[in-house]
Every structure is written in structure tokens, then in C-alpha cells.
Coordinates of N, CA and C and ligand atoms in Angstrom, one line a residue:
M892 N -5.2 -12.5 17.7 CA -6.0 -13.3 17.2 C -6.2 -13.5 15.5
V893 N -6.0 -14.7 14.8 CA -6.2 -14.3 13.6 C -7.7 -15.0 12.9
Y894 N -8.3 -13.9 12.4 CA -10.2 -14.1 12.0 C -10.4 -14.5 11.1
L895 N -10.6 -16.0 10.4 CA -10.4 -16.6 9.3 C -12.1 -15.1 8.3
K896 N -12.1 -15.4 7.0 CA -13.4 -14.6 6.4 C -14.2 -15.8 5.8
T897 N -15.2 -15.5 5.5 CA -16.1 -16.7 5.0 C -16.0 -16.4 3.3
D898 N -16.7 -16.7 2.8 CA -16.1 -16.9 1.7 C -17.3 -15.5 1.4
E899 N -18.5 -14.8 1.5 CA -19.0 -13.7 1.5 C -18.7 -13.0 2.3
E900 N -17.6 -12.7 3.0 CA -16.6 -11.9 3.5 C -15.7 -11.4 2.7
I901 N -15.5 -12.1 2.4 CA -14.4 -12.2 1.3 C -15.1 -11.1 0.2
E902 N -15.9 -11.6 -0.3 CA -16.5 -10.8 -1.0 C -17.2 -9.4 -0.9
L903 N -17.4 -9.3 0.3 CA -17.4 -7.5 0.7 C -16.1 -7.1 0.9
L904 N -15.3 -8.0 0.8 CA -13.6 -7.2 1.0 C -13.6 -6.8 0.0
R905 N -13.2 -7.8 -1.4 CA -13.5 -7.4 -2.5 C -14.0 -6.3 -3.3
E906 N -15.4 -5.8 -2.5 CA -16.6 -4.7 -2.6 C -15.5 -3.1 -2.2
S907 N -14.7 -3.5 -0.8 CA -14.4 -2.2 -0.3 C -13.0 -1.5 -1.4
N908 N -12.2 -2.6 -1.7 CA -10.5 -2.9 -1.8 C -11.4 -2.3 -3.2
L909 N -12.5 -2.5 -3.8 CA -12.4 -2.4 -5.6 C -12.7 -0.5 -5.4
I910 N -13.6 -0.1 -4.4 CA -13.8 1.5 -4.3 C -12.2 1.9 -3.9
V911 N -11.0 1.1 -3.2 CA -10.5 1.5 -2.7 C -9.0 1.4 -4.4
A912 N -9.4 0.6 -4.9 CA -9.1 1.0 -6.2 C -9.2 2.1 -7.8
K913 N -10.4 2.1 -7.4 CA -11.2 3.2 -8.5 C -10.7 4.4 -7.9
A914 N -10.4 4.4 -6.6 CA -10.3 5.8 -6.2 C -9.0 6.9 -6.1
L915 N -7.5 5.5 -6.1 CA -6.5 5.7 -6.6 C -6.1 6.2 -8.1
A916 N -7.1 5.5 -9.0 CA -7.3 5.5 -9.7 C -7.7 7.2 -10.5
E917 N -8.9 7.2 -9.8 CA -9.1 8.7 -9.6 C -7.9 10.1 -9.7
V918 N -7.5 9.8 -8.9 CA -6.4 10.2 -8.0 C -5.5 10.3 -9.2
A919 N -4.9 9.1 -9.3 CA -4.2 9.3 -10.4 C -4.0 10.1 -11.8
K920 N -5.3 10.3 -12.1 CA -5.8 11.0 -13.0 C -5.6 12.2 -12.5
I921 N -5.9 12.8 -11.7 CA -5.7 14.3 -11.8 C -3.7 14.7 -10.6
S922 N -2.6 13.9 -11.1 CA -1.7 14.0 -10.4 C -1.2 14.7 -11.2
K923 N -0.9 15.1 -11.8 CA -0.2 16.3 -12.5 C 0.8 17.0 -11.7
P924 N 2.0 18.2 -12.1 CA 2.2 18.9 -11.7 C 1.8 20.3 -11.5
G925 N 1.6 20.9 -10.3 CA 0.7 22.2 -10.0 C -0.5 22.1 -9.0
I926 N -0.6 20.5 -8.7 CA -2.0 20.6 -7.9 C -1.1 20.1 -5.8
S927 N -1.8 20.4 -5.6 CA -1.7 19.7 -3.9 C -2.3 18.5 -3.9
T928 N -1.3 18.1 -3.1 CA -1.8 17.0 -2.2 C -3.5 17.2 -1.5
L929 N -3.3 18.3 -1.4 CA -4.8 18.2 -0.4 C -6.1 17.8 -1.6
A930 N -5.4 18.5 -2.6 CA -6.5 17.9 -3.9 C -7.7 16.7 -4.0
L931 N -5.6 16.3 -4.5 CA -5.8 14.3 -4.1 C -6.8 14.2 -3.5
D932 N -6.3 14.7 -2.3 CA -7.0 13.9 -0.8 C -9.1 14.1 -1.4
K933 N -9.3 15.2 -1.1 CA -10.5 15.9 -1.7 C -11.4 14.5 -2.3
R934 N -10.5 14.3 -3.7 CA -10.6 13.7 -5.0 C -10.9 12.1 -4.4
A935 N -10.4 11.9 -3.4 CA -10.2 10.4 -3.3 C -11.4 10.6 -1.7
E936 N -11.5 11.6 -1.3 CA -12.9 11.3 -1.0 C -14.2 11.4 -0.8
E937 N -14.3 12.1 -1.9 CA -15.7 12.2 -2.7 C -15.9 11.3 -3.4
F938 N -14.6 10.4 -4.3 CA -14.8 9.6 -4.2 C -15.5 8.3 -3.4
I939 N -14.6 7.8 -2.7 CA -15.1 7.3 -1.8 C -17.0 7.1 -1.2
R940 N -16.5 8.4 -0.7 CA -18.1 8.7 -0.8 C -19.1 8.4 -1.1
D941 N -19.2 9.1 -2.8 CA -20.1 8.4 -3.7 C -20.5 7.4 -4.1
S942 N -19.8 6.1 -3.5 CA -19.7 4.8 -3.9 C -19.7 4.4 -2.6
G943 N -21.1 5.6 -1.4 CA -21.5 4.6 -0.2 C -20.6 4.0 0.6
A944 N -18.9 4.1 0.5 CA -18.4 3.6 1.6 C -17.8 4.7 2.6
I945 N -16.8 4.6 3.0 CA -16.4 5.9 4.5 C -15.3 5.7 4.4
P946 N -14.1 7.2 3.9 CA -12.9 6.6 3.9 C -12.2 5.8 5.3
S947 N -11.1 4.9 5.1 CA -10.8 4.3 7.0 C -9.8 4.5 7.3
F948 N -9.3 5.6 6.6 CA -7.6 6.3 7.0 C -7.9 8.3 7.9
L949 N -9.4 8.6 7.1 CA -9.8 9.6 8.1 C -10.1 9.3 9.8
G950 N -9.3 10.1 10.8 CA -9.9 9.8 12.1 C -9.3 8.5 12.7
Y951 N -8.4 8.1 11.8 CA -7.8 6.7 12.1 C -6.6 6.8 13.2
S952 N -6.4 6.5 14.3 CA -5.7 7.8 15.8 C -5.4 9.0 15.4
G953 N -7.1 9.4 14.9 CA -6.3 11.3 14.4 C -5.8 11.3 13.3
F954 N -5.8 10.1 12.0 CA -4.7 10.6 11.2 C -6.4 12.2 10.4
P955 N -5.6 13.0 9.5 CA -6.4 13.9 9.5 C -6.5 13.7 8.2
G956 N -6.5 12.7 7.3 CA -6.8 12.6 5.5 C -7.2 11.6 6.1
S957 N -8.0 11.3 4.1 CA -8.4 10.3 3.4 C -7.2 9.7 3.1
I958 N -6.5 10.0 2.8 CA -5.2 9.0 1.8 C -3.9 9.5 2.5
C959 N -3.2 8.6 2.3 CA -1.9 8.6 2.8 C -1.2 10.0 1.5
T960 N -0.3 10.5 1.6 CA 0.4 11.1 0.3 C 2.2 10.9 0.3
S961 N 2.8 10.6 -0.4 CA 4.2 10.5 0.7 C 4.9 10.9 -0.8
I962 N 5.6 11.7 -0.6 CA 6.3 11.9 -2.0 C 8.0 11.7 -1.5
N963 N 8.2 11.1 -2.7 CA 9.8 11.3 -2.9 C 10.9 10.2 -1.3
D964 N 11.1 11.6 -1.1 CA 11.5 10.6 0.0 C 11.2 10.1 1.0
K965 N 9.6 10.4 1.5 CA 9.0 10.1 2.7 C 8.6 8.7 2.1
V966 N 8.2 7.5 2.8 CA 7.8 6.5 2.8 C 6.6 6.7 3.1
V967 N 6.0 6.5 4.3 CA 4.5 6.7 4.4 C 3.7 7.4 4.9
H968 N 2.6 7.5 5.2 CA 1.6 8.1 5.8 C 2.2 9.8 6.0
G969 N 2.0 10.5 4.7 CA 2.8 11.3 4.7 C 1.1 11.9 4.8
I970 N 1.0 13.7 5.6 CA -0.7 14.0 5.9 C -1.4 14.8 4.6
P971 N -2.0 15.1 3.4 CA -2.1 15.9 1.9 C -1.7 17.1 2.9
S972 N -1.8 17.8 1.9 CA -1.5 19.6 2.5 C -2.1 20.3 1.5
D973 N -2.4 21.2 1.5 CA -2.7 22.5 0.5 C -1.3 23.4 0.4
N974 N -0.6 22.8 1.0 CA 1.0 23.5 0.9 C 1.9 22.7 -0.1
E975 N 1.9 21.6 -0.2 CA 2.3 21.0 -1.2 C 1.8 20.5 -2.4
I976 N 3.0 20.9 -3.7 CA 2.6 20.7 -4.8 C 3.2 19.8 -5.2
L977 N 2.9 18.9 -6.2 CA 3.1 18.1 -7.6 C 3.7 19.1 -8.1
K978 N 5.1 18.5 -8.5 CA 6.4 19.1 -9.7 C 7.1 18.0 -10.5
E979 N 7.4 18.4 -11.6 CA 8.2 16.9 -12.7 C 9.0 16.7 -11.8
G980 N 8.9 14.8 -12.3 CA 9.9 14.7 -11.8 C 10.0 13.5 -10.6
D981 N 8.7 14.5 -9.5 CA 8.2 13.4 -8.0 C 7.5 11.9 -8.6
I982 N 7.8 11.3 -7.3 CA 7.1 10.8 -6.8 C 6.3 10.9 -6.1
I983 N 5.5 10.0 -6.5 CA 4.4 10.0 -4.8 C 3.5 8.7 -4.7
S984 N 3.8 7.8 -3.5 CA 3.2 7.3 -3.1 C 1.7 7.7 -2.1
V985 N 0.7 6.8 -2.7 CA -0.9 7.8 -2.2 C -1.6 6.0 -1.6
D986 N -2.0 5.5 -0.1 CA -2.4 5.1 0.4 C -4.0 5.0 0.2
C987 N -4.6 4.4 0.4 CA -5.8 4.4 0.4 C -6.4 3.8 1.1
G988 N -8.1 4.4 2.0 CA -8.2 2.7 2.4 C -10.2 3.2 2.5
A989 N -11.3 1.9 2.2 CA -12.1 2.8 2.3 C -13.4 1.2 3.0
Y990 N -14.1 2.2 3.8 CA -15.1 0.8 4.8 C -16.4 0.8 4.5
K991 N -16.6 -0.2 3.7 CA -18.2 -0.5 3.7 C -19.0 -1.8 4.0
N992 N -19.9 -1.7 4.4 CA -20.5 -2.6 4.6 C -20.0 -4.0 5.5
G993 N -18.9 -3.1 6.5 CA -18.5 -3.6 8.2 C -17.5 -4.2 7.6
F994 N -16.2 -3.6 6.3 CA -14.9 -4.5 6.0 C -14.6 -3.6 5.3
H995 N -13.4 -3.6 4.9 CA -12.0 -2.1 4.9 C -11.4 -2.5 3.8
G996 N -11.1 -1.8 3.0 CA -9.9 -2.6 1.8 C -8.9 -1.5 1.7
D997 N -7.7 -1.5 1.1 CA -6.6 -1.0 2.0 C -5.6 -1.2 0.4
S998 N -5.2 -0.5 -0.3 CA -3.9 -0.6 -1.1 C -3.3 0.4 -1.7
A999 N -2.0 0.9 -2.2 CA -1.5 1.9 -1.7 C -0.3 1.7 -3.7
Y1000 N 0.0 2.4 -4.3 CA 0.4 2.7 -5.2 C 0.8 4.2 -5.9
T1001 N 2.3 3.6 -6.2 CA 3.9 5.3 -6.4 C 3.7 5.7 -7.4
F1002 N 3.2 6.5 -7.5 CA 2.9 7.2 -9.4 C 3.4 8.2 -9.5
C1003 N 4.5 8.5 -10.5 CA 5.2 9.1 -11.8 C 4.6 10.5 -11.4
I1004 N 4.9 11.6 -11.8 CA 4.8 13.1 -12.1 C 5.5 13.2 -13.3
G1005 N 4.6 13.4 -14.3 CA 6.0 13.8 -15.5 C 7.1 13.2 -15.8
E1006 N 7.6 13.5 -16.2 CA 9.0 12.5 -16.4 C 10.1 12.3 -15.4
V1007 N 9.5 10.7 -15.2 CA 10.7 10.5 -13.6 C 12.2 9.9 -14.1
D1008 N 13.0 10.4 -13.4 CA 14.2 9.8 -12.8 C 14.8 8.2 -13.9
E1009 N 15.4 7.5 -14.6 CA 15.1 6.5 -15.6 C 15.8 5.3 -13.8
K1010 N 16.6 5.9 -13.3 CA 17.2 5.2 -11.8 C 15.8 4.7 -10.6
I1011 N 14.7 6.3 -10.0 CA 14.1 6.5 -9.6 C 13.0 5.7 -10.1
K1012 N 12.4 5.2 -11.4 CA 11.2 4.0 -12.4 C 11.4 2.9 -11.5
H1013 N 13.4 2.4 -12.0 CA 13.7 0.7 -11.8 C 13.3 1.0 -10.3
L1014 N 13.6 1.9 -8.8 CA 12.9 1.2 -8.1 C 11.9 1.6 -8.0
L1015 N 10.9 2.0 -8.6 CA 9.3 1.4 -8.7 C 8.7 0.3 -8.5
K1016 N 10.2 -0.3 -10.4 CA 9.0 -0.9 -10.5 C 9.7 -2.3 -9.8
V1017 N 10.7 -2.8 -9.8 CA 11.6 -3.3 -8.5 C 10.6 -3.5 -7.3
T1018 N 10.2 -2.6 -7.0 CA 9.2 -2.3 -5.0 C 7.6 -3.0 -6.0
K1019 N 7.1 -2.8 -7.0 CA 5.4 -3.8 -7.6 C 6.4 -5.2 -7.9
E1020 N 7.4 -5.4 -7.8 CA 7.5 -6.9 -8.9 C 7.1 -7.8 -7.3
A1021 N 7.9 -7.2 -6.0 CA 8.2 -7.9 -4.6 C 7.0 -7.6 -4.2
L1022 N 6.2 -7.2 -4.8 CA 5.2 -6.6 -4.4 C 4.1 -8.3 -4.4
Y1023 N 4.4 -8.3 -5.8 CA 3.8 -9.7 -6.8 C 5.0 -10.7 -5.9
K1024 N 5.8 -11.1 -5.5 CA 6.7 -12.2 -5.8 C 6.3 -12.6 -4.1
G1025 N 6.2 -11.5 -3.1 CA 5.3 -11.7 -2.4 C 3.3 -12.6 -2.6
I1026 N 3.7 -12.3 -3.0 CA 1.7 -12.2 -3.1 C 1.8 -13.8 -3.8
E1027 N 2.1 -14.2 -4.5 CA 3.0 -15.7 -4.8 C 2.9 -16.3 -4.2
Q1028 N 3.8 -16.2 -2.8 CA 4.2 -17.3 -1.8 C 2.8 -17.0 -0.9
A1029 N 1.5 -16.6 -1.0 CA 0.2 -15.9 -0.1 C -1.0 -16.7 -0.1
I1030 N -0.3 -18.3 0.0 CA -0.9 -19.1 -0.1 C -0.9 -20.2 1.2
E1031 N -2.0 -21.2 0.9 CA -2.5 -21.7 1.9 C -1.2 -22.5 2.1
G1032 N -0.5 -23.1 3.9 CA 0.1 -23.8 3.9 C 2.0 -23.3 3.7
K1033 N 1.7 -21.8 3.0 CA 3.0 -21.4 3.1 C 2.7 -20.9 4.3
R1034 N 4.2 -19.8 4.9 CA 3.9 -19.3 6.2 C 4.2 -17.0 5.7
I1035 N 3.9 -16.9 7.2 CA 4.4 -15.8 6.9 C 5.7 -14.9 5.9
G1036 N 6.7 -15.7 6.9 CA 7.8 -15.7 6.4 C 8.9 -15.9 5.0
D1037 N 7.9 -16.9 3.9 CA 7.6 -17.0 2.9 C 8.0 -15.9 2.4
I1038 N 6.1 -14.8 2.5 CA 5.8 -14.3 1.8 C 7.4 -12.8 2.4
A1039 N 7.8 -12.6 3.1 CA 9.0 -11.6 3.9 C 9.8 -11.8 3.4
A1040 N 10.3 -13.2 3.1 CA 11.7 -13.1 2.3 C 11.4 -13.3 1.0
A1041 N 10.4 -13.7 0.1 CA 10.4 -13.4 -1.2 C 10.2 -11.8 -1.7
V1042 N 10.3 -10.6 -0.7 CA 9.7 -9.5 -0.6 C 10.8 -9.2 -0.6
Q1043 N 11.9 -8.9 0.4 CA 13.3 -8.9 0.9 C 14.1 -9.4 -0.5
S1044 N 14.0 -10.6 -0.6 CA 15.8 -10.9 -1.3 C 15.2 -10.2 -2.8
H1045 N 13.4 -10.0 -3.2 CA 14.1 -9.3 -4.3 C 14.7 -7.8 -4.5
C1046 N 14.2 -7.1 -3.3 CA 14.3 -6.4 -3.3 C 16.0 -5.5 -3.2
E1047 N 16.7 -7.1 -2.6 CA 17.8 -6.8 -2.1 C 19.2 -7.1 -3.2
E1048 N 18.0 -8.2 -4.2 CA 19.1 -8.7 -4.9 C 18.9 -7.2 -5.5
H1049 N 18.1 -5.6 -5.7 CA 18.5 -5.0 -6.9 C 19.8 -3.6 -6.2
G1050 N 19.8 -3.8 -5.2 CA 20.2 -2.9 -4.1 C 19.6 -2.0 -3.2
Y1051 N 18.4 -2.3 -3.0 CA 17.8 -1.7 -2.4 C 17.2 -2.0 -0.9
A1052 N 16.4 -1.1 0.0 CA 17.1 -1.8 1.5 C 15.2 -1.6 2.0
V1053 N 14.8 -2.9 2.9 CA 13.4 -2.7 2.9 C 13.6 -2.3 4.4
V1054 N 12.4 -1.1 4.5 CA 12.6 -0.3 5.6 C 11.2 -1.1 6.9
R1055 N 12.4 -1.7 8.4 CA 11.6 -2.6 9.1 C 10.6 -2.0 9.7
E1056 N 10.7 -0.2 9.4 CA 9.3 0.2 11.5 C 7.7 -0.3 10.5
M1057 N 7.8 -0.3 9.5 CA 6.0 -0.1 8.7 C 6.2 -0.8 8.2
I1058 N 4.4 -2.2 8.4 CA 4.6 -3.4 8.2 C 3.2 -3.6 7.4
G1059 N 3.3 -5.4 6.8 CA 1.9 -5.2 6.3 C 1.2 -5.8 7.3
H1060 N -0.3 -6.4 7.0 CA -1.1 -6.4 8.4 C -2.4 -7.4 7.2
G1061 N -2.7 -7.9 8.4 CA -4.1 -8.1 8.3 C -4.8 -8.0 8.1
I1062 N -6.4 -7.6 7.5 CA -7.5 -6.9 7.4 C -8.6 -7.6 7.1
G1063 N -9.6 -6.3 7.6 CA -11.1 -7.3 7.8 C -11.9 -6.4 8.1
K1064 N -13.1 -6.5 9.7 CA -13.5 -5.0 10.1 C -12.6 -4.4 10.7
N1065 N -11.3 -4.7 11.2 CA -10.5 -3.5 11.3 C -9.3 -3.5 10.3
L1066 N -9.1 -2.3 10.1 CA -7.8 -1.8 9.4 C -6.7 -2.5 9.3
H1067 N -6.3 -2.3 10.6 CA -5.1 -3.1 10.9 C -5.5 -4.7 12.4
E1068 N -5.2 -5.3 11.3 CA -5.5 -6.9 12.7 C -4.4 -7.5 12.3
A1069 N -4.4 -8.7 13.2 CA -3.2 -9.9 13.1 C -3.5 -10.3 11.7
P1070 N -2.5 -11.0 11.0 CA -1.2 -11.2 11.5 C -0.5 -9.9 11.2
E1071 N 0.7 -9.6 11.4 CA 1.8 -8.5 11.1 C 2.5 -9.6 10.0
V1072 N 2.5 -8.8 8.9 CA 3.0 -9.4 7.7 C 4.5 -8.5 7.2
P1073 N 5.3 -8.3 7.6 CA 6.6 -7.8 7.7 C 7.4 -8.2 6.1
N1074 N 8.2 -7.1 5.3 CA 8.6 -7.6 3.9 C 10.5 -8.1 4.4
Y1075 N 10.7 -8.7 5.4 CA 12.0 -9.0 6.3 C 11.6 -10.5 6.9
G1076 N 12.3 -11.3 6.5 CA 12.2 -12.0 7.0 C 12.5 -13.4 6.9
S1077 N 12.5 -14.6 7.0 CA 13.7 -15.8 6.4 C 12.3 -16.9 6.3
R1078 N 12.6 -17.7 5.3 CA 11.8 -19.0 4.7 C 11.2 -19.3 5.2
G1079 N 10.1 -20.2 5.9 CA 9.8 -21.2 6.5 C 9.3 -20.1 8.4
S1080 N 9.4 -19.5 8.4 CA 9.6 -19.1 9.9 C 7.9 -18.1 9.4
G1081 N 8.0 -17.7 10.7 CA 6.1 -17.4 11.0 C 4.6 -18.1 10.9
M1082 N 4.2 -17.7 11.2 CA 2.4 -18.4 11.1 C 2.2 -19.2 9.7
K1083 N 1.8 -19.7 9.9 CA 1.5 -20.9 8.4 C -0.2 -19.9 8.3
L1084 N 0.0 -19.9 6.6 CA -0.9 -19.3 5.8 C -2.3 -20.2 5.7
K1085 N -3.5 -19.5 6.2 CA -4.9 -20.6 6.3 C -5.9 -20.1 4.5
S1086 N -6.2 -20.9 4.1 CA -7.6 -20.7 3.7 C -8.4 -19.3 4.3
G1087 N -8.9 -18.6 3.8 CA -9.6 -17.3 4.7 C -9.3 -16.2 5.6
M1088 N -7.6 -16.4 5.6 CA -7.1 -14.9 5.3 C -6.3 -14.1 4.8
V1089 N -7.3 -12.9 4.9 CA -7.0 -11.9 4.3 C -5.6 -11.0 4.9
I1090 N -4.6 -10.5 4.4 CA -3.8 -9.9 4.8 C -3.1 -8.3 3.6
A1091 N -2.8 -7.3 4.0 CA -2.6 -6.8 2.6 C -0.3 -6.4 3.2
I1092 N -0.4 -7.4 2.1 CA 1.0 -6.7 1.4 C 1.4 -5.6 1.4
E1093 N 2.2 -5.1 1.6 CA 2.6 -3.6 1.0 C 4.2 -3.6 1.4
P1094 N 4.9 -3.4 0.8 CA 6.2 -3.4 0.3 C 6.7 -2.2 0.6
M1095 N 7.4 -1.4 1.6 CA 7.8 -0.2 1.4 C 9.5 -0.2 1.4
I1096 N 10.0 -0.2 0.4 CA 11.3 -0.6 -0.8 C 12.4 1.7 -0.6
N1097 N 13.4 1.6 -0.1 CA 14.4 2.4 -0.6 C 15.3 2.7 -1.3
M1098 N 15.5 3.6 -2.2 CA 16.7 3.6 -3.1 C 17.9 3.5 -2.1
G1099 N 18.1 4.3 -0.8 CA 19.6 4.1 -0.1 C 19.7 3.0 1.0
K1100 N 19.4 3.9 2.4 CA 19.8 3.2 3.2 C 18.6 2.8 3.7
K1101 N 18.2 1.4 4.8 CA 16.9 1.1 5.7 C 16.1 2.2 6.0
D1102 N 17.4 2.7 6.8 CA 16.5 3.8 7.7 C 15.3 4.9 7.4
I1103 N 14.8 4.9 8.7 CA 13.4 6.0 8.6 C 14.2 6.9 9.8
T1104 N 13.2 8.8 9.7 CA 12.5 9.2 10.5 C 11.7 9.8 10.5
F1105 N 10.6 9.9 11.8 CA 9.7 10.8 11.8 C 9.3 11.8 12.0
D1106 N 8.6 12.2 11.4 CA 8.6 14.1 11.4 C 8.2 14.5 12.9
R1107 N 7.9 15.8 12.8 CA 7.2 16.3 14.5 C 5.8 16.1 13.8
D1108 N 5.5 16.1 13.0 CA 3.7 15.7 12.7 C 2.7 14.4 13.2
G1109 N 3.7 13.9 14.1 CA 4.0 12.8 13.8 C 3.6 11.6 13.3
W1110 N 3.0 12.0 12.0 CA 2.8 10.8 10.6 C 4.2 10.5 9.8
T1111 N 4.3 12.1 9.3 CA 5.4 11.3 7.7 C 6.2 10.7 8.2
T1112 N 7.0 10.1 7.6 CA 8.0 9.0 8.0 C 9.1 9.2 6.8
R1113 N 9.8 9.5 6.9 CA 11.2 9.6 5.6 C 12.4 8.6 5.6
T1114 N 12.9 9.0 4.6 CA 14.0 7.9 4.4 C 15.3 9.0 5.3
I1115 N 16.4 8.2 6.0 CA 16.8 9.2 6.3 C 18.5 9.4 5.9
D1116 N 18.2 9.3 4.8 CA 19.3 9.4 3.9 C 18.8 10.2 2.9
Q1117 N 17.3 10.7 3.0 CA 16.2 11.4 1.9 C 16.7 11.0 0.1
L1118 N 16.7 10.2 -0.3 CA 16.7 9.3 -0.8 C 15.9 9.1 -1.2
P1119 N 14.9 8.9 -2.8 CA 13.3 8.1 -2.6 C 12.9 6.8 -2.2
S1120 N 11.9 6.5 -1.8 CA 11.1 5.3 -1.5 C 9.7 4.8 -2.7
A1121 N 9.9 4.0 -2.4 CA 8.4 3.1 -3.0 C 7.7 2.3 -2.0
H1122 N 6.3 2.4 -2.5 CA 5.4 1.5 -1.7 C 4.1 1.5 -2.9
F1123 N 4.2 0.1 -2.5 CA 2.8 -0.6 -3.4 C 2.5 -1.8 -3.1
E1124 N 1.1 -1.3 -2.5 CA 0.2 -2.4 -1.2 C -0.9 -2.8 -2.2
H1125 N -1.5 -4.3 -2.1 CA -2.2 -5.0 -2.0 C -3.4 -5.6 -0.6
S1126 N -4.4 -5.9 -0.6 CA -5.1 -6.8 -0.1 C -5.2 -7.9 -0.5
V1127 N -4.7 -9.4 0.2 CA -4.9 -10.6 -0.2 C -6.1 -11.5 0.5
A1128 N -7.1 -12.4 -0.5 CA -7.9 -13.7 0.1 C -6.3 -14.8 0.4
I1129 N -5.6 -15.0 1.2 CA -5.1 -16.4 1.1 C -5.8 -17.8 0.7
R1130 N -6.0 -18.7 -0.2 CA -6.2 -19.8 -0.8 C -5.6 -20.6 -1.2
K1131 N -5.8 -21.8 -1.6 CA -4.7 -23.0 -2.0 C -4.5 -23.0 -2.9
G1132 N -3.1 -22.8 -3.7 CA -2.7 -23.1 -5.2 C -2.6 -21.5 -5.1
K1133 N -3.2 -20.3 -5.3 CA -3.5 -19.2 -6.0 C -3.7 -17.9 -5.1
A1134 N -2.9 -17.3 -4.3 CA -3.8 -15.8 -3.6 C -4.6 -15.1 -4.3
D1135 N -6.0 -14.8 -4.1 CA -7.0 -13.9 -5.0 C -6.1 -12.9 -4.3
I1136 N -6.1 -11.9 -5.1 CA -6.3 -9.9 -5.1 C -7.2 -9.6 -5.1
L1137 N -8.0 -8.8 -3.8 CA -9.4 -8.2 -3.3 C -9.0 -6.5 -4.5
S1138 N -8.0 -6.0 -4.1 CA -7.4 -4.9 -4.4 C -7.0 -5.0 -6.1
S1139 N -7.0 -3.8 -7.3 CA -6.4 -4.0 -8.2 C -5.8 -2.6 -8.8
F1140 N -5.2 -2.5 -10.0 CA -4.1 -1.7 -9.9 C -4.4 -2.0 -11.6
E1141 N -5.6 -2.5 -11.9 CA -6.1 -2.2 -13.9 C -6.4 -0.9 -13.9
F1142 N -7.7 -0.5 -12.8 CA -8.6 0.9 -13.0 C -6.9 2.1 -13.2
I1143 N -5.6 2.5 -12.3 CA -4.5 3.2 -12.8 C -4.1 2.6 -13.9
E1144 N -3.5 1.6 -14.0 CA -3.0 1.3 -15.6 C -3.3 1.9 -16.4
Q1145 N -4.8 1.7 -16.7 CA -5.1 1.7 -18.4 C -5.6 3.4 -17.9
I1146 N -4.6 3.8 -17.4 CA -5.3 5.5 -17.5 C -3.6 5.8 -18.3
Ligands
MG2207 MG1 -2.4 1.1 2.9
MG2208 MG1 -2.0 -1.2 5.5

């Protein structure tokens, strides 16, 4: 069942999402060659707790981290580790959630570590553009398939592939709620969008093949061809005429 949020609830969702936005910026500030992904996790957790929130991911279905850290060919759900050290030329998707006042925030961004290959930077650019193309469709009266098709067509026009196994979702009192929000599909299909729905749109886009594998840790997903994958996510409220983006990349991008 899709739970429609009141205006007050949407403001609480915005507060949680702004904590996530700032936590991601804190992680961005220290994401340099030589740092471990566990150190990034600790910084995010500290910032979330100092903001009066709880990390949404910590303990979620047993997930051991406060953020997901997915380097290069890892798609999503990478587990922060002391042994995993960032190096020049890496890309890292950092996915973060925060829970406050009964509502979750959820957002993700893929950072460049030092100088990154132009071809990989292009994948990041197109994936982020695809997220905003999806958000343009996230308005009252459109359908889930309009979001999905906008994301998919933009990425495929550039020769990239959309991951099928993981998708976006409704968000609110639960981190993952109905409806499902895939990044592939047909225009005009799926559930009709209504004002007050809040969804996380999160394209996971591969440079090569769409196929992924799951690591033995039960979480980490990787591209089957070991080529890089990018991930950007915003939580947005459906409105008439224009989506209300509750999360923000502003704090990351001003660093
Ligand atoms: Mg997320
Ligand atoms: Mg999400």
C-alpha cells in the first residue's frame, strides 16, 4: 500500500534528508587516496548522531555499516571496511540514510577520488543527468513507468546499461516502502503518481553490461564484466507540476 504523506510529514522527511545530504558532504571532504571506507563510515555515523538522528542502514536486515561504500565495479551495498583503502582514480558510490522524528532520509552520490579517467567521469555525468530526467517525470498524473523510461532512455542513448536487480522505492516511516521505482520500463505504464507520495529515485548504471553478481558477504553487488558502475539517488515528494527534491547535492558540490 502506498502511504501518502501530509505536508508536515514531508517537512520531517526533508529534515532527515538534509541530514543525509550534509553527512554525504562530510564523507566527500575526507574521501581522498589513503583513507579506508570504514573511516568514511565512522565520519558519517558521527555526523548523523550529532544531528540527533540514527543511521538508517546500520543493522537494517543486519547490514553492518552506516553507509554503503561501493568502489569502481561494485554497484551498491558495499560494506565499509578497514582493509579497503581509496586510491587515486577510484570512484566510490556512497549511499546514506538517516532516521529522525519517525522518518527516513535516503540519498547517494558517486565521488571521484583524485584524477579519474574521462570515460568514467562521463558515466557519472550521464547517471546524474538520468536521475534528474527521472525527477522531471515525478509529478502528479504521470506514472512510475514515465520515470523509469526517462532514466533508461537517457543512459542507453549513451551506450550504458541499467541494473535490473536493484531499484528505487517509496520512503517514509520505513526506509523501503511501496511503490517500487525501477530504472527501466515503458512510458505510461505502472502506478499513477499522486501528490504526497515520496519516492527515492536511484539509477544504478553500468559502463558495460547490465548484469551483476552478488559477493559471498551477502551484500556487495558487482558488475559481471568488472567495468565501473555509478549510482546517484534523491528522495523526492510528488507534487503538481514539479517534484520537490527533499535531499540535496548542494553541500557536496560546494566542496
Ligand atoms: Mg540509498
Ligand atoms: Mg534508496
